PDB file of C-alpha atoms in Angstrom:
ATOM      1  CA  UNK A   1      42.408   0.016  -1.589  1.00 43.00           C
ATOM      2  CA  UNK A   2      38.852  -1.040  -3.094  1.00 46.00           C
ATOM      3  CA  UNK A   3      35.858   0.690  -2.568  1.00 54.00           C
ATOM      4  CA  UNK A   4      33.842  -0.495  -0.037  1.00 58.00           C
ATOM      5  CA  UNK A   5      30.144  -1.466  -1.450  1.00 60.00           C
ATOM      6  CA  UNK A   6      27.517  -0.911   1.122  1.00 71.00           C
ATOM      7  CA  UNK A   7      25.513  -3.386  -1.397  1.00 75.00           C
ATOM      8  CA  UNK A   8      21.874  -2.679   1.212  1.00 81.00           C
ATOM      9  CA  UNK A   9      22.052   1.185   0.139  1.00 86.00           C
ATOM     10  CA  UNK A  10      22.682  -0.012  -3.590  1.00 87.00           C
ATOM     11  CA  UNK A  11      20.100  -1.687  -3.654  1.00 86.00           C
ATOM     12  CA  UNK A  12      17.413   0.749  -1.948  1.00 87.00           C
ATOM     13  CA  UNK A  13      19.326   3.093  -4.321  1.00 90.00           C
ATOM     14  CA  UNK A  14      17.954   1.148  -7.503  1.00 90.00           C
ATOM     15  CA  UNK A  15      14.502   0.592  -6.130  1.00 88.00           C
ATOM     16  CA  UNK A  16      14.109   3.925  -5.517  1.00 88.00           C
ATOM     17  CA  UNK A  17      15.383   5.008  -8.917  1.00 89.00           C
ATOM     18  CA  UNK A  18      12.556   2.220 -10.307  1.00 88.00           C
ATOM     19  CA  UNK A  19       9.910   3.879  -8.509  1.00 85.00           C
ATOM     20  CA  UNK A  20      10.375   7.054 -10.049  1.00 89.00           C
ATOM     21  CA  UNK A  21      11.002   5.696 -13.686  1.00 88.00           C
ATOM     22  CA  UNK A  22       7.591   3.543 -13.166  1.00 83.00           C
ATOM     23  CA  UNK A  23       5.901   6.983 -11.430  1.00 81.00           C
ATOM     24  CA  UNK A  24       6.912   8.992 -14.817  1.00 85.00           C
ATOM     25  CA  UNK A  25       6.135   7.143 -17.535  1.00 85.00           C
ATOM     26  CA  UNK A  26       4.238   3.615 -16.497  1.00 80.00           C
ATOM     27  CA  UNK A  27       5.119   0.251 -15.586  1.00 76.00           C
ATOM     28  CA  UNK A  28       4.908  -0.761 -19.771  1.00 78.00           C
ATOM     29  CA  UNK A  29       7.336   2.238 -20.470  1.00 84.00           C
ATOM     30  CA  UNK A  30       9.842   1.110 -17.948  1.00 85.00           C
ATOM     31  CA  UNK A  31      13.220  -0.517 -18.788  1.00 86.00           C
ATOM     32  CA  UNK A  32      16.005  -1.383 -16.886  1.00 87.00           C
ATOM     33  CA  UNK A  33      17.765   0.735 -19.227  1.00 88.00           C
ATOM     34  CA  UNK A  34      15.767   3.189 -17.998  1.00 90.00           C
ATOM     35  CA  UNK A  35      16.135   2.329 -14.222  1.00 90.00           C
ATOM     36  CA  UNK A  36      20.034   2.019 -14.605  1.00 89.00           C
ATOM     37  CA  UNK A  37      20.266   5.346 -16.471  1.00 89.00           C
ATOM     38  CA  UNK A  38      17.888   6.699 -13.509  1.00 90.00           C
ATOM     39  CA  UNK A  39      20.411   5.119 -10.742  1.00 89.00           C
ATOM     40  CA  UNK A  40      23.669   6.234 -11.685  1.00 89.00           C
ATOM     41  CA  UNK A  41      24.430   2.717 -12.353  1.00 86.00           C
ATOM     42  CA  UNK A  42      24.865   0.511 -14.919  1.00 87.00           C
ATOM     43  CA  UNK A  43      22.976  -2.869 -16.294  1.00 85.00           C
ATOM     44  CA  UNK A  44      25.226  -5.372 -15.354  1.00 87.00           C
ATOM     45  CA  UNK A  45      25.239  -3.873 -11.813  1.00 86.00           C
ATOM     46  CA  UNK A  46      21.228  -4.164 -12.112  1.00 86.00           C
ATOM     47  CA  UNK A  47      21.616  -7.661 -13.028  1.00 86.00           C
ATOM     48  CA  UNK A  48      23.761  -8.514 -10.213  1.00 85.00           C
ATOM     49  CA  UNK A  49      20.775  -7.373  -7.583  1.00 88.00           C
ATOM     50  CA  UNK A  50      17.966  -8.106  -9.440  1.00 87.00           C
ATOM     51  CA  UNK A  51      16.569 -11.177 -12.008  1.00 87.00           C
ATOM     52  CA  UNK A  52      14.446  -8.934 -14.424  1.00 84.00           C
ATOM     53  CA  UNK A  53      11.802  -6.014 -14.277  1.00 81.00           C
ATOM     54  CA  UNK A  54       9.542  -8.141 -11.888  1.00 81.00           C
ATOM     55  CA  UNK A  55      11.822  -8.901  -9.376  1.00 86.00           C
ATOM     56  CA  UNK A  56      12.111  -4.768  -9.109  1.00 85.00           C
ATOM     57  CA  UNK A  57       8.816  -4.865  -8.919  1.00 82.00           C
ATOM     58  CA  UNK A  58       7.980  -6.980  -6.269  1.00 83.00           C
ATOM     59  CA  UNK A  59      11.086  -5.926  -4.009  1.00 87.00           C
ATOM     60  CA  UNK A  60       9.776  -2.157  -4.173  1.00 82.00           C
ATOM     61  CA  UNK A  61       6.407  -4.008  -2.969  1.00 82.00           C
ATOM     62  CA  UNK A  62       8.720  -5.558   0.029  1.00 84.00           C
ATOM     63  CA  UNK A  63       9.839  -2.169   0.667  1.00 84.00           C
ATOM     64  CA  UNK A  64       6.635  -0.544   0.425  1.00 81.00           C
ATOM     65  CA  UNK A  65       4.409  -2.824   2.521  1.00 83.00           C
ATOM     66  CA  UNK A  66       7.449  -2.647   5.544  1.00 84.00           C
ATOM     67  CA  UNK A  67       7.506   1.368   5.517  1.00 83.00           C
ATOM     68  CA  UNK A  68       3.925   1.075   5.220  1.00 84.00           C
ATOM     69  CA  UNK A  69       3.728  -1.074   8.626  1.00 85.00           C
ATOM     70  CA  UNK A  70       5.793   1.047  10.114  1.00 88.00           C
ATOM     71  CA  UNK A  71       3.731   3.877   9.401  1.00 87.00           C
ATOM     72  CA  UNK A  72       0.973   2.214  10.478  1.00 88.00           C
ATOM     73  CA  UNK A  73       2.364   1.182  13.918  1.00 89.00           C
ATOM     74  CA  UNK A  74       3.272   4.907  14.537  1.00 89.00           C
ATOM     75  CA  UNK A  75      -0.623   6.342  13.450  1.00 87.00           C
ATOM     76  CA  UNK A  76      -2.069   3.598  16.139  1.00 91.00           C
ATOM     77  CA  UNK A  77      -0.073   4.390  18.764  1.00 92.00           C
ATOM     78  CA  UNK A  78      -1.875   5.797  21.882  1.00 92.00           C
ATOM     79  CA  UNK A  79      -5.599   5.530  20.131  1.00 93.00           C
ATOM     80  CA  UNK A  80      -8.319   3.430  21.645  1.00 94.00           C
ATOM     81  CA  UNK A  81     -10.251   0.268  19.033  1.00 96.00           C
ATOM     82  CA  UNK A  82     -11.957   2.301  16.492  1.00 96.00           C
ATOM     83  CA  UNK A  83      -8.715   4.691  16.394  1.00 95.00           C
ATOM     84  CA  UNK A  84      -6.792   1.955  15.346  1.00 95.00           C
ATOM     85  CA  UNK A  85      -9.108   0.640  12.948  1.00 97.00           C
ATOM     86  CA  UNK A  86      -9.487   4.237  10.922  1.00 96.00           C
ATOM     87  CA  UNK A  87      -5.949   4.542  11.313  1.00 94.00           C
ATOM     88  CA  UNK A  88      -5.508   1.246   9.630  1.00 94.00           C
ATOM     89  CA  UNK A  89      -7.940   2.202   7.019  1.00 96.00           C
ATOM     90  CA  UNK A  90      -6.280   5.982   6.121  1.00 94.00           C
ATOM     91  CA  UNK A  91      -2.902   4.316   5.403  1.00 92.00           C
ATOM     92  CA  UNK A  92      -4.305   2.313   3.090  1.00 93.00           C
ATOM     93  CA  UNK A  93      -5.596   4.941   0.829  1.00 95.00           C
ATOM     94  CA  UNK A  94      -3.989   7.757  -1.459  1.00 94.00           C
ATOM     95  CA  UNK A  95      -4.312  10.194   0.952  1.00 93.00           C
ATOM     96  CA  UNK A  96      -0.987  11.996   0.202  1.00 89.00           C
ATOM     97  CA  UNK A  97       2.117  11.776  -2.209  1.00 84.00           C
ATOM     98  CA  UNK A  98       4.213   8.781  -0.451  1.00 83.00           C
ATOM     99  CA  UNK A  99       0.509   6.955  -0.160  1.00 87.00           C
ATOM    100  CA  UNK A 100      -0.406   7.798  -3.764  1.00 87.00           C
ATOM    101  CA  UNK A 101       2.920   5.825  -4.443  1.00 82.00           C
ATOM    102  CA  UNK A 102       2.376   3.393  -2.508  1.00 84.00           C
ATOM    103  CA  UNK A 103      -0.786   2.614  -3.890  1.00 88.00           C
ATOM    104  CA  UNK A 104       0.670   3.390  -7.800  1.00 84.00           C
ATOM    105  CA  UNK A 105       3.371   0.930  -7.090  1.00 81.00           C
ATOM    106  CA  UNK A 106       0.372  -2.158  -5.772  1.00 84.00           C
ATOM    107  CA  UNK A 107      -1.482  -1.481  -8.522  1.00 87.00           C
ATOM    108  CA  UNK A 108       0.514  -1.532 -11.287  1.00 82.00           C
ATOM    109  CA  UNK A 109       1.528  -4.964  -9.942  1.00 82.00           C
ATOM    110  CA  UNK A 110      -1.865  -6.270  -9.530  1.00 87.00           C
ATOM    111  CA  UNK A 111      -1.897  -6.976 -13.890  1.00 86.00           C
ATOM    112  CA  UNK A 112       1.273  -9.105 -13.752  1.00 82.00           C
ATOM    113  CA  UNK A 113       0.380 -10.759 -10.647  1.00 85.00           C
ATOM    114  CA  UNK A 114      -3.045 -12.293 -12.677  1.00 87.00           C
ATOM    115  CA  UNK A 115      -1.296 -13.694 -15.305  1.00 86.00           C
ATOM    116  CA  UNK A 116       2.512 -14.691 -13.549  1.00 84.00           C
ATOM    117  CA  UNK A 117       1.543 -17.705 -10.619  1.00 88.00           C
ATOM    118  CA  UNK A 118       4.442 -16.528  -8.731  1.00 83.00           C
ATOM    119  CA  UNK A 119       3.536 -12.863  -8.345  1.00 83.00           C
ATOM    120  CA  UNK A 120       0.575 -13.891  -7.754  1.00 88.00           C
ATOM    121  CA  UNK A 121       1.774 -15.912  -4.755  1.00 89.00           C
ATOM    122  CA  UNK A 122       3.363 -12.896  -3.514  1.00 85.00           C
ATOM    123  CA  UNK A 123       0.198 -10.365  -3.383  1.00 86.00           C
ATOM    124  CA  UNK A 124      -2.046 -13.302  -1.776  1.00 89.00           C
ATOM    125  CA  UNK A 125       0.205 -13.529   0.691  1.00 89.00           C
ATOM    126  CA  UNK A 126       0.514 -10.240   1.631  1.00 87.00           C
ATOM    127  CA  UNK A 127      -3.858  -9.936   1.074  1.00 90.00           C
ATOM    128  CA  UNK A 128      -4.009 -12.344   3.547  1.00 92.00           C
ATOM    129  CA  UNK A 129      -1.600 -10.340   6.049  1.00 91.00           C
ATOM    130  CA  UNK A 130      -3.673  -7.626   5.659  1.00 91.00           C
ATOM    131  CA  UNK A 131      -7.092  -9.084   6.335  1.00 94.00           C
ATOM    132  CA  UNK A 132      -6.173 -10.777   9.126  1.00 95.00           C
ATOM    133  CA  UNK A 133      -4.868  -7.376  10.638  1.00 94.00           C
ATOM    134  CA  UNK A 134      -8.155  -6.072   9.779  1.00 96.00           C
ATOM    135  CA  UNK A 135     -10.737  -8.670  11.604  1.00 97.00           C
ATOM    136  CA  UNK A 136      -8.119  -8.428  14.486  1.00 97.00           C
ATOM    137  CA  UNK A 137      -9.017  -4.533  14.547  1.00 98.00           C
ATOM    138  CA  UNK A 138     -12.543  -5.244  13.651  1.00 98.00           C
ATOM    139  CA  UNK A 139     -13.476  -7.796  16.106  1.00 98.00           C
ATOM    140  CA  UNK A 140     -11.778  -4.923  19.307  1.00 97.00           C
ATOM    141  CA  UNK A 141     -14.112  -2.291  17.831  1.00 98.00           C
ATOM    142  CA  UNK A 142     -16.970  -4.727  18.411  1.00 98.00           C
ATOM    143  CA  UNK A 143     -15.436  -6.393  21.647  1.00 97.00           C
ATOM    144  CA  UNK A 144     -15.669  -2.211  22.734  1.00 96.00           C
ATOM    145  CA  UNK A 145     -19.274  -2.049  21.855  1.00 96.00           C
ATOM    146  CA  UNK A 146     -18.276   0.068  18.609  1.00 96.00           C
ATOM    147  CA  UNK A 147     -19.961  -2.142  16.085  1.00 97.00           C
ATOM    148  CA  UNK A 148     -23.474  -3.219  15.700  1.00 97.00           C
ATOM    149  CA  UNK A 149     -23.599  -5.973  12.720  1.00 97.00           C
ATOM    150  CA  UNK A 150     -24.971  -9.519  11.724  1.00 97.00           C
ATOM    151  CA  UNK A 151     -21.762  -9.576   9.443  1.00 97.00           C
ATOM    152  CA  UNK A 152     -18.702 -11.901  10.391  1.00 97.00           C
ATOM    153  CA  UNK A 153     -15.920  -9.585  11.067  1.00 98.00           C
ATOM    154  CA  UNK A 154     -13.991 -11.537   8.047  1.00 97.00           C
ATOM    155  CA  UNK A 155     -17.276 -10.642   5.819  1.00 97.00           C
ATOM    156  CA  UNK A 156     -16.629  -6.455   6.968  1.00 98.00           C
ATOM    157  CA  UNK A 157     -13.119  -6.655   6.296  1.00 97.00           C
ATOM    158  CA  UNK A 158     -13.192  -8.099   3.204  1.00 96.00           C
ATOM    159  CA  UNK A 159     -15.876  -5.052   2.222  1.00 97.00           C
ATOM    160  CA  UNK A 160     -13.167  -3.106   3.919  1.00 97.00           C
ATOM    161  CA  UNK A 161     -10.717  -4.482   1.814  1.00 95.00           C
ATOM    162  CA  UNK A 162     -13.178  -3.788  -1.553  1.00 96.00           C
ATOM    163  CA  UNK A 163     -14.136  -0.482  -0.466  1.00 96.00           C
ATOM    164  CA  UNK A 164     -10.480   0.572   0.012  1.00 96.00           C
ATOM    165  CA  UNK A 165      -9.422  -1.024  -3.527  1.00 95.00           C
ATOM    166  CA  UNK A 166     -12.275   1.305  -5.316  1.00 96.00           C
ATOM    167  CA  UNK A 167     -11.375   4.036  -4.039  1.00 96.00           C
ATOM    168  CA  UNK A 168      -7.590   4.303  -4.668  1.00 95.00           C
ATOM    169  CA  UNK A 169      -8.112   2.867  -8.099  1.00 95.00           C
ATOM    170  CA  UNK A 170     -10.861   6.077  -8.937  1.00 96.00           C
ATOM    171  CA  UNK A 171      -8.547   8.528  -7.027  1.00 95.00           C
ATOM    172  CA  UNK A 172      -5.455   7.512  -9.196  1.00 92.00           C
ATOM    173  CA  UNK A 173      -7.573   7.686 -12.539  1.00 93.00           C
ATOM    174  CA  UNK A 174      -9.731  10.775 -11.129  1.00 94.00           C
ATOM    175  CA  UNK A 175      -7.638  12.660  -8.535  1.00 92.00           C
ATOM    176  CA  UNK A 176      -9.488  15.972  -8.828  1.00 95.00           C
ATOM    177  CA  UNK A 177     -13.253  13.563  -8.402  1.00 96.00           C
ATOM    178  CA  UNK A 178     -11.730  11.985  -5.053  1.00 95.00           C
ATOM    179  CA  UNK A 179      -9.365  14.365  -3.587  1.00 95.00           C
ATOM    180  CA  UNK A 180      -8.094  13.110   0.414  1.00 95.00           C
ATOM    181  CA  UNK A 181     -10.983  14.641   1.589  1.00 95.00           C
ATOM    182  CA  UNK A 182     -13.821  12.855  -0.017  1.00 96.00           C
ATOM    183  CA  UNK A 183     -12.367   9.783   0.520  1.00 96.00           C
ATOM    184  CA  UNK A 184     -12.606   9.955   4.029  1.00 95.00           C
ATOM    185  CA  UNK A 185     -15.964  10.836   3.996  1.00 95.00           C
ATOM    186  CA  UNK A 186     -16.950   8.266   1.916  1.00 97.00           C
ATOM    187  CA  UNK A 187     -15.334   5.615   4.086  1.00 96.00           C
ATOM    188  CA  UNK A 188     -17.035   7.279   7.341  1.00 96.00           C
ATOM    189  CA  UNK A 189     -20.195   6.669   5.256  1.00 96.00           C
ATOM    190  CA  UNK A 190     -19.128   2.832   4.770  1.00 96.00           C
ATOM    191  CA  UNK A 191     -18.473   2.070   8.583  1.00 97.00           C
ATOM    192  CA  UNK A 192     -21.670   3.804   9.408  1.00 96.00           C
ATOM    193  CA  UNK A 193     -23.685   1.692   7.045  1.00 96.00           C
ATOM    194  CA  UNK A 194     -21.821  -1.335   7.723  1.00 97.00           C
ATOM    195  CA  UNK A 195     -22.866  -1.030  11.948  1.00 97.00           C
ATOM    196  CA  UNK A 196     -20.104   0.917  13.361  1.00 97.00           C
ATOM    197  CA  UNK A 197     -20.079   4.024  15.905  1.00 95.00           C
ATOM    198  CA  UNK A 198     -18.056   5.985  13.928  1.00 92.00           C
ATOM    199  CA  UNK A 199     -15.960   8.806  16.162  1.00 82.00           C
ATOM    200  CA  UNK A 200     -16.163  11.768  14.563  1.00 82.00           C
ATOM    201  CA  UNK A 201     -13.030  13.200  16.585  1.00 79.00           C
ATOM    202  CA  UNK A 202     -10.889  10.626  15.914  1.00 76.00           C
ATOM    203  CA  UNK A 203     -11.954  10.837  11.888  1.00 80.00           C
ATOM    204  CA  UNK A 204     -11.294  14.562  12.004  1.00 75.00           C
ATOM    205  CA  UNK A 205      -7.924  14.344  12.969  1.00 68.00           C
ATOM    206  CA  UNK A 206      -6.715  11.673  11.117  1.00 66.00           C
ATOM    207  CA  UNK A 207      -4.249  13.041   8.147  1.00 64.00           C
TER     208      UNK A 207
END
């Protein structure tokens, strides 16, 4: 009797494999080779789930962006409007080891996205996802009386968006400058100067 393929668990199987290959040695070092010999499997099985190295790419992306959603769901849950907002804004830095992946994994797609239209497609759509989550989040913090700004709530969360981008780029290339711990205060500093009541409880326990 054949083996029964469960071809969803292959296939998170191989991604996983990829991330670990492109966490080791670099996005430029990685081969499918590498990734098959990683997996257990072999290339033509690669082939059969995935085009070429970008696909991989942008499917551990898919992954990434729905466990981080999830993740994201579960740190809001129960919090009042600025709660939700820093919660929002935690899980989008490199705070820990699955975030530090997380955000390895985006940027190490952000150089083929500029020069491939198609990729590029793919991160503006999920850009724009994001920022829209964020005004939503932004414009209940000031509906709450928790922000005090001239600034559209699309002009804070695309500084949102900037601020968040610097600092996981400078905590992947200088972990031990901007450990978890300064990069929360330095995004407290950024709501407060941007016009928000920043609550110091809900900041302090936030993980």
């Amino acid at each position: 009797m054949p083996k029964i393929v469960d071809h969803d668990e292959r296939r998170e199987e191989i991604l996983s494999a990829a991330i670990r290959v492109i966490d080791s040695v670099g996005l430029d070092n990685t081969t499918t080779r590498a990734i098959a010999l990683e997996s257990g499997y072999s290339n033509g099985v690669l082939s059969h789930y995935f085009q070429d190295k970008d696909d991989i790419l942008r499917s551990i992306l898919v992954t990434t962006h729905r466990q981080f959603m999830d993740r994201v769901a579960n740190g809001m849950r129960g919090k009042d409007e600025f709660g939700r907002l820093w919660a929002m804004l935690m899980h989008n830095l490199p705070l820990d080891g699955e975030r530090h992946l997380e955000t390895l994994m985006e940027i190490t797609f952000w150089p083929r996205a500029l020069s491939n239209p198609a990729l590029r497609q793919f991160q503006a759509v999920a850009a724009s996802e994001l920022l829209t989550q964020l005004r939503g989040l932004i414009a209940d913090v000031r509906a709450a009386g928790g922000l005090d700004s001239d600034l559209t709530d699309a002009d804070i969360a695309e500084l949102l968006i900037a601020v968040i981008d610097g600092l996981s780029v400078h905590a992947e290339l200088f972990p031990t400058r901007l450990p978890s711990a300064r990069q929360k205060r330095l995004m407290r500093a950024q709501l407060t100067s941007i016009g928000f009541r920043v609550d110091e409880k809900a900041t302090a326990a936030s993980k």
